[in-house]
Coordinates of C-alpha atoms in Angstrom, one line a residue:
X464 CA 0.0 0.0 0.0
X465 CA 2.7 2.5 1.0
X466 CA 4.9 1.7 -2.0
X467 CA 1.9 1.9 -4.4
X468 CA 0.9 5.2 -2.9
X469 CA 4.4 6.6 -3.2
X470 CA 4.7 5.4 -6.8
X471 CA 1.4 7.1 -7.8
X472 CA 2.4 10.3 -6.0
X473 CA 5.8 10.4 -7.6
X474 CA 4.3 10.0 -11.1
X475 CA 1.6 12.6 -10.5
X476 CA 4.1 15.1 -9.1
X477 CA 6.7 14.7 -11.8
X478 CA 5.0 17.4 -13.8
X479 CA 5.0 15.6 -17.1
X480 CA 2.5 16.1 -19.9
X481 CA 1.2 12.6 -19.2
X482 CA 0.7 13.5 -15.5
X483 CA -1.3 16.6 -16.5
X484 CA -3.6 14.5 -18.6
X485 CA -4.0 11.9 -15.8
X486 CA -4.9 14.8 -13.4
X487 CA -7.5 16.2 -15.7
X488 CA -9.2 12.9 -16.7
X489 CA -8.9 10.6 -13.6
X490 CA -12.2 10.7 -11.8
X491 CA -10.7 9.0 -8.8
X492 CA -7.8 11.4 -8.2
X493 CA -9.6 12.7 -5.1
X494 CA -8.7 9.4 -3.4
X495 CA -5.1 10.5 -3.3
X496 CA -5.8 12.8 -0.5
X497 CA -5.1 10.0 2.0
X498 CA -6.0 12.2 5.1
X499 CA -9.0 14.0 3.5
X500 CA -12.5 13.8 5.0
X501 CA -14.1 12.7 1.8
X502 CA -11.7 9.8 1.0
X503 CA -11.7 8.6 4.6
X504 CA -15.5 8.7 4.6
X505 CA -15.5 6.6 1.4
X506 CA -13.1 4.1 2.9
X507 CA -15.3 3.8 6.0
X508 CA -18.3 3.1 3.8
X509 CA -16.5 0.3 1.9
X510 CA -15.2 -1.2 5.1
X511 CA -18.8 -1.3 6.5
X512 CA -20.0 -3.1 3.4
X513 CA -17.2 -5.7 3.7
X514 CA -17.7 -6.1 7.5
X515 CA -21.5 -6.7 6.9
X516 CA -20.8 -9.4 4.4
X517 CA -18.3 -11.1 6.6
X518 CA -20.4 -11.0 9.7
X519 CA -23.4 -12.5 7.8
X520 CA -21.4 -15.7 7.5
X521 CA -22.4 -18.0 10.4
X522 CA -18.8 -19.0 10.8
X523 CA -17.7 -15.5 11.4
X524 CA -18.0 -15.2 15.2
X525 CA -16.3 -18.6 15.8
X526 CA -13.4 -17.9 13.5
X527 CA -13.0 -14.4 14.9
X528 CA -12.8 -15.7 18.5
X529 CA -10.4 -18.5 17.5
X530 CA -8.0 -16.1 15.7
X531 CA -8.2 -13.5 18.6
X532 CA -7.4 -16.3 21.1
X533 CA -4.3 -17.3 19.2
X534 CA -3.2 -13.7 18.7
X535 CA -3.6 -12.9 22.4
X536 CA -2.2 -16.2 23.6
X537 CA 0.4 -15.8 26.3
X538 CA 2.2 -19.0 25.2
X539 CA 3.4 -17.3 22.0
X540 CA 7.1 -17.1 21.3
X541 CA 8.4 -13.7 22.4
X542 CA 10.7 -13.2 19.4
X543 CA 13.6 -10.9 20.3
X544 CA 16.3 -8.7 18.8
X545 CA 19.8 -9.5 20.1
X546 CA 22.2 -6.7 20.9
X547 CA 25.2 -6.7 23.2
X548 CA 24.2 -9.0 26.1
X549 CA 20.4 -8.4 25.8
X550 CA 17.4 -9.6 24.0
X551 CA 14.8 -6.9 23.2
X552 CA 11.2 -7.6 22.6
X553 CA 7.9 -5.8 22.0
X554 CA 5.1 -7.8 23.8
X555 CA 1.4 -7.3 23.0
X556 CA -1.5 -9.2 24.5
X557 CA -5.0 -8.6 25.7
X558 CA -3.7 -6.7 28.8
X559 CA -1.1 -4.8 26.8
X560 CA -2.6 -4.2 23.3
X561 CA -0.2 -1.4 22.4
X562 CA 2.7 -3.3 23.9
X563 CA 5.5 -3.4 26.4
X564 CA 9.0 -2.6 25.1
X565 CA 11.2 -4.8 27.3
X566 CA 14.5 -6.7 27.5
X567 CA 16.2 -9.5 29.3
X568 CA 19.7 -11.0 29.2
X569 CA 20.5 -13.3 26.3
X570 CA 21.3 -16.1 28.8
X571 CA 17.9 -15.6 30.7
X572 CA 16.0 -15.4 27.4
X573 CA 16.8 -19.0 26.7
X574 CA 14.9 -20.1 29.9
X575 CA 11.2 -21.0 29.9
X576 CA 10.3 -18.0 32.0
X577 CA 12.7 -15.0 31.3
X578 CA 12.7 -12.2 33.8
X579 CA 11.7 -9.2 31.6
X580 CA 12.7 -5.6 32.4
X581 CA 10.1 -3.2 31.1
X582 CA 11.6 -0.2 29.3
X583 CA 8.5 1.5 28.0
X584 CA 4.8 0.8 28.6
X585 CA 3.1 2.0 25.4
X586 CA -0.4 1.6 26.8
X587 CA 0.5 3.7 29.9
X588 CA 2.2 6.3 27.8
X589 CA -0.8 6.6 25.5
X590 CA -3.1 7.0 28.5
X591 CA -0.9 9.6 30.2
X592 CA -0.5 11.7 27.0
X593 CA -4.0 11.2 25.6
X594 CA -2.5 9.8 22.3
X595 CA -3.0 6.5 20.6
X596 CA 0.7 5.8 20.2
X597 CA 2.0 2.9 18.1
X598 CA 5.6 1.8 18.8
X599 CA 7.7 2.0 15.6
X600 CA 11.0 1.0 17.1
X601 CA 13.9 2.0 19.3
X602 CA 17.3 2.5 17.7
X603 CA 20.0 2.5 20.4
X604 CA 23.6 3.7 20.7
X605 CA 26.2 0.9 20.6
X606 CA 26.6 1.0 24.4
X607 CA 22.8 0.9 24.9
X608 CA 22.8 4.1 27.0
X609 CA 20.4 6.1 24.8
X610 CA 17.8 5.2 22.2
X611 CA 15.8 7.1 19.6
X612 CA 12.2 5.9 20.0
X613 CA 9.8 6.4 17.2
X614 CA 6.1 6.7 18.0
X615 CA 3.3 6.9 15.5
X616 CA 0.0 8.6 16.5
X617 CA -2.3 6.0 15.0
X618 CA 0.1 3.7 13.1
X619 CA 0.8 5.7 10.0
X620 CA 4.2 6.5 8.3
X621 CA 4.6 9.8 10.2
X622 CA 6.3 9.4 13.6
X623 CA 7.4 11.5 16.6
X624 CA 11.0 10.8 17.5
X625 CA 12.2 11.1 21.1
X626 CA 15.5 10.3 22.9
X627 CA 15.2 7.7 25.6
X628 CA 17.5 7.2 28.6
X629 CA 17.9 3.4 29.2
X630 CA 19.1 4.0 32.8
X631 CA 16.2 6.2 34.0
X632 CA 13.7 4.6 31.6
X633 CA 12.5 8.1 30.7
X634 CA 12.6 10.4 27.8
X635 CA 15.5 12.8 27.8
X636 CA 14.6 16.4 28.6
X637 CA 16.1 18.7 25.8
X638 CA 17.4 15.5 24.1
X639 CA 17.2 14.7 20.4
X640 CA 13.5 15.0 19.3
X641 CA 11.6 15.5 16.1
X642 CA 8.0 16.5 15.6
X643 CA 5.5 14.3 13.7
X644 CA 6.7 13.7 10.2
X645 CA 7.9 10.9 7.9
X646 CA 11.3 11.0 9.4
X647 CA 14.4 8.7 9.4
X648 CA 17.2 8.8 12.0
X649 CA 20.5 7.1 12.7
X650 CA 23.2 7.4 15.4
X651 CA 26.6 8.6 14.3
X652 CA 28.0 8.4 17.8
X653 CA 26.5 8.9 21.3
X654 CA 26.2 12.7 20.8
X655 CA 25.6 12.9 17.1
X656 CA 22.5 12.0 15.1
X657 CA 21.9 11.8 11.3
X658 CA 18.3 12.6 10.4
X659 CA 16.0 13.4 7.5
X660 CA 12.6 14.9 8.1
X661 CA 10.1 17.6 6.8
X662 CA 12.1 20.8 7.0
X663 CA 9.3 22.8 5.3
X664 CA 8.4 23.9 1.8
X665 CA 10.6 22.2 -0.8
X666 CA 12.3 19.7 1.6
X667 CA 10.2 16.6 0.5
X668 CA 10.2 14.5 -2.7
X669 CA 7.3 14.4 -5.0
X670 CA 6.4 11.1 -3.1
X671 CA 6.1 13.1 0.1
X672 CA 9.2 11.7 1.8
X673 CA 12.3 13.4 3.1
X674 CA 15.1 14.2 0.6
X675 CA 17.4 16.3 2.8
X676 CA 19.8 14.8 5.4
X677 CA 21.3 16.8 8.2
X678 CA 23.7 16.0 11.1
X679 CA 22.7 17.2 14.6
X680 CA 25.2 17.4 17.5
X681 CA 24.1 17.3 21.1
X682 CA 23.5 20.8 22.5
X683 CA 22.8 22.4 19.1
X684 CA 19.4 23.7 18.1
X685 CA 17.6 21.9 15.4
X686 CA 18.0 24.9 13.1
X687 CA 21.8 24.7 13.5
X688 CA 22.0 21.2 12.2
X689 CA 24.3 20.9 9.1
X690 CA 23.0 19.6 5.7
X691 CA 25.2 16.7 4.5
X692 CA 23.1 15.4 1.6
X693 CA 20.3 16.5 -0.7
X694 CA 18.3 14.2 -3.0
X695 CA 16.2 15.3 -5.9
X696 CA 12.5 16.2 -5.7
X697 CA 11.9 13.5 -8.3
X698 CA 13.6 10.8 -6.1
X699 CA 11.5 8.5 -4.0
X700 CA 13.2 9.6 -0.8
X701 CA 16.0 8.9 1.7
X702 CA 16.3 6.4 4.5
X703 CA 19.1 6.2 7.1
X704 CA 20.8 3.3 8.9
X705 CA 23.6 2.9 11.4
X706 CA 25.5 -0.3 11.1
X707 CA 27.1 -0.9 14.5
X708 CA 29.7 -3.5 15.5
X709 CA 32.9 -3.7 17.7
X710 CA 34.8 -2.4 14.7
X711 CA 32.9 0.9 14.8
X712 CA 29.7 2.6 13.5
X713 CA 29.1 3.1 9.8
X714 CA 26.2 5.5 9.2
X715 CA 24.6 5.0 5.7
X716 CA 22.3 7.2 3.7
X717 CA 20.0 5.3 1.3
X718 CA 18.8 7.5 -1.5
X719 CA 16.3 5.9 -3.9
X720 CA 16.1 7.5 -7.4
X721 CA 13.3 5.0 -8.1
X722 CA 11.7 2.0 -6.4
X723 CA 14.3 -0.5 -7.7
X724 CA 17.4 1.6 -7.5
X725 CA 19.4 2.9 -4.5
X726 CA 22.4 5.1 -4.1
X727 CA 24.5 4.6 -0.9
X728 CA 26.5 7.3 0.9
X729 CA 28.3 7.2 4.3
X730 CA 29.3 10.1 6.6
X731 CA 33.0 10.9 6.9
X732 CA 34.6 12.3 10.1
X733 CA 34.5 15.8 8.5
X734 CA 30.7 15.3 8.2
X735 CA 30.8 15.2 4.4
X736 CA 28.9 12.4 2.5
X737 CA 30.9 9.9 0.5
X738 CA 29.3 7.9 -2.2
X739 CA 29.9 4.1 -1.9
X740 CA 30.7 2.7 -5.3
X741 CA 27.9 0.1 -5.6
X742 CA 25.6 -0.4 -8.5
X743 CA 22.0 1.0 -8.4
X744 CA 20.8 -2.5 -8.3
X745 CA 22.6 -3.2 -5.0
X746 CA 20.7 -3.9 -1.7
X747 CA 22.9 -3.4 1.4
X748 CA 22.1 -5.9 4.1
X749 CA 24.6 -5.2 6.8
X750 CA 28.2 -5.2 7.8
X751 CA 30.3 -8.1 9.2
X752 CA 34.0 -7.9 10.0
X753 CA 34.4 -4.7 7.9
X754 CA 32.6 -6.3 4.9
X755 CA 29.4 -4.7 3.6
X756 CA 27.0 -7.5 2.7
X757 CA 25.2 -6.8 -0.5
X758 CA 22.7 -8.6 -2.7
X759 CA 22.3 -7.7 -6.4
X760 CA 19.1 -7.2 -8.4
X761 CA 21.0 -7.1 -11.7
X762 CA 24.3 -8.4 -13.0
X763 CA 27.3 -6.3 -12.0
X764 CA 30.6 -5.9 -13.7
X765 CA 32.8 -4.2 -11.2
X766 CA 35.2 -3.0 -13.9
X767 CA 35.1 -2.7 -17.6
X768 CA 35.8 -6.1 -19.3
X769 CA 35.2 -8.0 -16.1
X770 CA 32.9 -11.0 -16.1
X771 CA 29.7 -9.7 -14.4
X772 CA 28.6 -11.0 -11.0
X773 CA 25.2 -12.6 -11.7
X774 CA 22.1 -11.0 -10.3
X775 CA 20.7 -12.6 -7.1
X776 CA 24.2 -13.0 -5.7
X777 CA 25.4 -12.2 -2.2
X778 CA 28.7 -10.3 -2.2
X779 CA 31.0 -8.9 0.4
X780 CA 32.2 -5.3 -0.3
X781 CA 35.2 -4.3 1.9
X782 CA 33.8 -1.0 3.1
X783 CA 36.4 -0.4 5.8
X784 CA 39.2 -0.9 3.3
X785 CA 37.5 1.5 0.9
X786 CA 37.0 4.2 3.6
X787 CA 40.8 4.0 4.5
X788 CA 42.2 4.0 0.9
X789 CA 39.5 5.3 -1.4
X790 CA 40.7 2.7 -3.8
X791 CA 38.1 0.6 -5.5
X792 CA 38.3 -2.8 -3.9
X793 CA 37.1 -6.1 -5.5
X794 CA 34.0 -7.5 -3.9
X795 CA 33.9 -11.2 -3.2
X796 CA 31.0 -13.5 -4.0
X797 CA 29.7 -15.5 -1.1
X798 CA 26.8 -17.2 -2.9
X799 CA 25.2 -17.2 -6.4
X800 CA 21.8 -18.9 -6.7
X801 CA 21.1 -21.4 -9.4
X802 CA 17.9 -21.8 -11.4
X803 CA 16.0 -23.4 -8.5
X804 CA 17.3 -21.4 -5.6
X805 CA 17.3 -17.8 -4.3
X806 CA 18.4 -15.8 -1.3
X807 CA 15.5 -15.0 1.0
X808 CA 17.1 -13.2 4.0
X809 CA 20.5 -11.9 5.1
X810 CA 21.5 -10.9 8.6
X811 CA 24.9 -9.6 9.8
X812 CA 26.3 -11.0 13.1
X813 CA 29.5 -10.0 14.7
X814 CA 31.4 -13.1 13.4
X815 CA 29.2 -14.3 10.5
X816 CA 26.8 -13.5 7.7
X817 CA 23.7 -15.6 8.1
X818 CA 21.7 -16.3 4.9
X819 CA 18.4 -18.0 4.4
X820 CA 18.5 -19.8 1.0
X821 CA 15.4 -21.2 -0.7
X822 CA 15.9 -24.3 -2.8
X823 CA 12.9 -25.9 -4.4
X824 CA 10.8 -23.6 -2.1
X825 CA 12.1 -25.1 1.1
X826 CA 14.5 -23.1 3.3
X827 CA 17.9 -23.7 4.9
X828 CA 20.1 -21.3 6.8
X829 CA 23.9 -20.9 6.1
X830 CA 26.6 -19.2 8.1
X831 CA 29.3 -17.5 6.0
X832 CA 32.5 -16.6 7.9
X833 CA 35.5 -14.7 6.6
X834 CA 38.7 -16.7 6.2
X835 CA 42.2 -15.8 5.2
X836 CA 41.4 -16.5 1.5
X837 CA 37.7 -16.1 1.2
X838 CA 34.6 -17.1 3.1
X839 CA 33.6 -20.5 4.6
X840 CA 30.0 -21.8 4.1
X841 CA 28.3 -23.9 6.8
X842 CA 24.8 -25.2 6.4
X843 CA 23.2 -25.1 9.9
X844 CA 21.6 -28.2 11.4
X845 CA 18.0 -27.1 11.3
X846 CA 15.0 -29.3 10.4
X847 CA 14.3 -29.6 6.6
X848 CA 11.2 -29.6 4.5
X849 CA 9.7 -26.4 5.9
X850 CA 10.3 -22.6 6.4
X851 CA 13.5 -21.6 8.2
X852 CA 14.3 -18.0 8.9
X853 CA 16.7 -15.8 10.8
X854 CA 15.1 -14.3 13.9
X855 CA 18.1 -12.2 15.0
X856 CA 21.9 -12.0 14.8
X857 CA 24.0 -10.2 17.5
X858 CA 26.3 -7.6 15.9
X859 CA 28.2 -7.4 19.1
X860 CA 28.4 -11.1 20.1
X861 CA 28.6 -14.6 18.7
X862 CA 24.9 -15.4 19.1
X863 CA 22.2 -15.8 16.5
X864 CA 18.6 -17.2 16.5
X865 CA 16.5 -18.9 13.9
X866 CA 12.9 -20.0 13.5
X867 CA 11.6 -23.1 11.8
X868 CA 8.1 -24.3 11.0
X869 CA 6.4 -26.7 8.6
X870 CA 2.9 -27.9 7.8
X871 CA 3.1 -30.3 10.8
X872 CA 5.7 -28.6 13.0
X873 CA 4.7 -25.5 15.0
X874 CA 7.0 -22.5 15.0
X875 CA 10.1 -23.3 17.0
X876 CA 12.9 -20.9 18.0
X877 CA 16.6 -22.1 17.8
X878 CA 19.5 -20.5 19.6
X879 CA 23.1 -20.7 18.3
X880 CA 25.9 -19.7 20.7
X881 CA 28.2 -19.1 17.7
X882 CA 29.4 -22.6 17.1
X883 CA 26.9 -23.2 14.2
X884 CA 25.0 -25.8 16.2
X885 CA 21.6 -24.3 16.9
X886 CA 19.3 -25.9 19.5
X887 CA 15.6 -25.4 20.2
X888 CA 14.8 -23.2 23.1
X889 CA 11.1 -22.2 22.6
X890 CA 8.1 -23.6 20.6
X891 CA 4.5 -22.8 20.1
X892 CA 2.2 -25.5 21.4
X893 CA 0.6 -27.6 18.7
X894 CA -2.8 -26.1 17.7
X895 CA -3.9 -29.4 16.2
X896 CA -3.0 -33.1 16.5
X897 CA -0.4 -33.9 13.8
X898 CA 0.1 -37.5 14.8
X899 CA -0.5 -39.9 12.0
X900 CA 0.1 -37.2 9.4
X901 CA 3.0 -36.9 6.9
X902 CA 4.1 -34.1 4.6
X903 CA 5.7 -35.0 1.3
X904 CA 7.2 -32.9 -1.5
X905 CA 6.8 -33.8 -5.2
X906 CA 7.3 -32.2 -8.6
X907 CA 4.9 -31.7 -11.4
X908 CA 6.5 -31.3 -14.9
X909 CA 5.0 -28.7 -17.2
X910 CA 4.8 -29.0 -21.0
X911 CA 8.1 -27.0 -21.4
X912 CA 9.9 -29.3 -18.9
X913 CA 9.8 -27.0 -15.9
X914 CA 9.7 -28.8 -12.6
X915 CA 7.1 -27.3 -10.3
X916 CA 7.4 -28.3 -6.6
X917 CA 4.3 -29.0 -4.5
X918 CA 3.4 -30.6 -1.2
X919 CA 0.9 -33.2 -0.1
X920 CA -0.1 -33.5 3.5
X921 CA -1.9 -36.7 4.3

């Protein structure tokens, strides 16, 4: 929905002759006013029609109650994000519909009943401030002393950003803060923030997203923040990230000229933006051991005359070496999919790059580790024949966690201490009796010889 709306807005605002014709002739253009009284009234009317049709089905009440029971179940897996020695989780249930942002130690998280430390009660905050806050994340400094908490009034793209003190569990008075807007932020260090927001007329792209990036030092006024990057009005917009590890912090500016193209810049010590020599088809996934993990949407020849790296590949770009020397380094290929495989997910840990690979529509997780002459590849010992995914990888420690489920196996969380031997630590209870059932995978062959995988559960 968000990408579609952004695409439509970008086309309409481009000012082309075709856009002018569309604006004159499209009888539904008024629906583009996503906050307008008339469009919202129309949406409410359509929702009422759909709800009436659904509720007329005699199964509706039973199905609704069953789904709500599962969604509010207290025996759900509290999936967590690992950082330093902690596991962070946002927990929502019937008593806490907006959620508790909380943490526990990684060691305690593996127990059946972790002792959670509540950081921020979103329901209480909403009640105290008379706002329907939706938690959109907390991005923390490497030492976990401060975090930038994003709160949306109602769940939309626009957020309020506030600095949060982890020791006092309170928002920082006169700390970094941004008013409601479609903002993006990233830590440069404990006292410096990179941010993009609505700075007023002309500061947004035609899609309605920020295009100007500034750097803000603690103690400065917002108005004193220095501009370090400006995208074009015709771009989709900019996003910011801070890749943190024991090797340091690499802030990155993602500028999207279109929906399938991205330019990457990083911030130098003199606060200037340096473009990273990656193709527009690149998708940066993280940084491990000074290597920027990148997947490719299109073939890429690093230099003229070189054999292109095939699209879909995962490569390691030596970002730390490039920042030191400014010499174009050669990226190394970690994995190239074949005709029946693809990369589904990439996560950067402190010591390894974890990659979910789909082969014949079933998933496995691999750990790629840098060696003296390349990268090693270890397929992790997880169950087969289902859906495996990376739950989290600790960028400051050896730990990683993975999830597996299949048609007959409920979601199960596995913990890996860094030795590439994950073990199950949590699982959802079975919601139905799977005894006596088997799941088998077969292939149908189409007229052109293509083998199409399918499953039979019996």
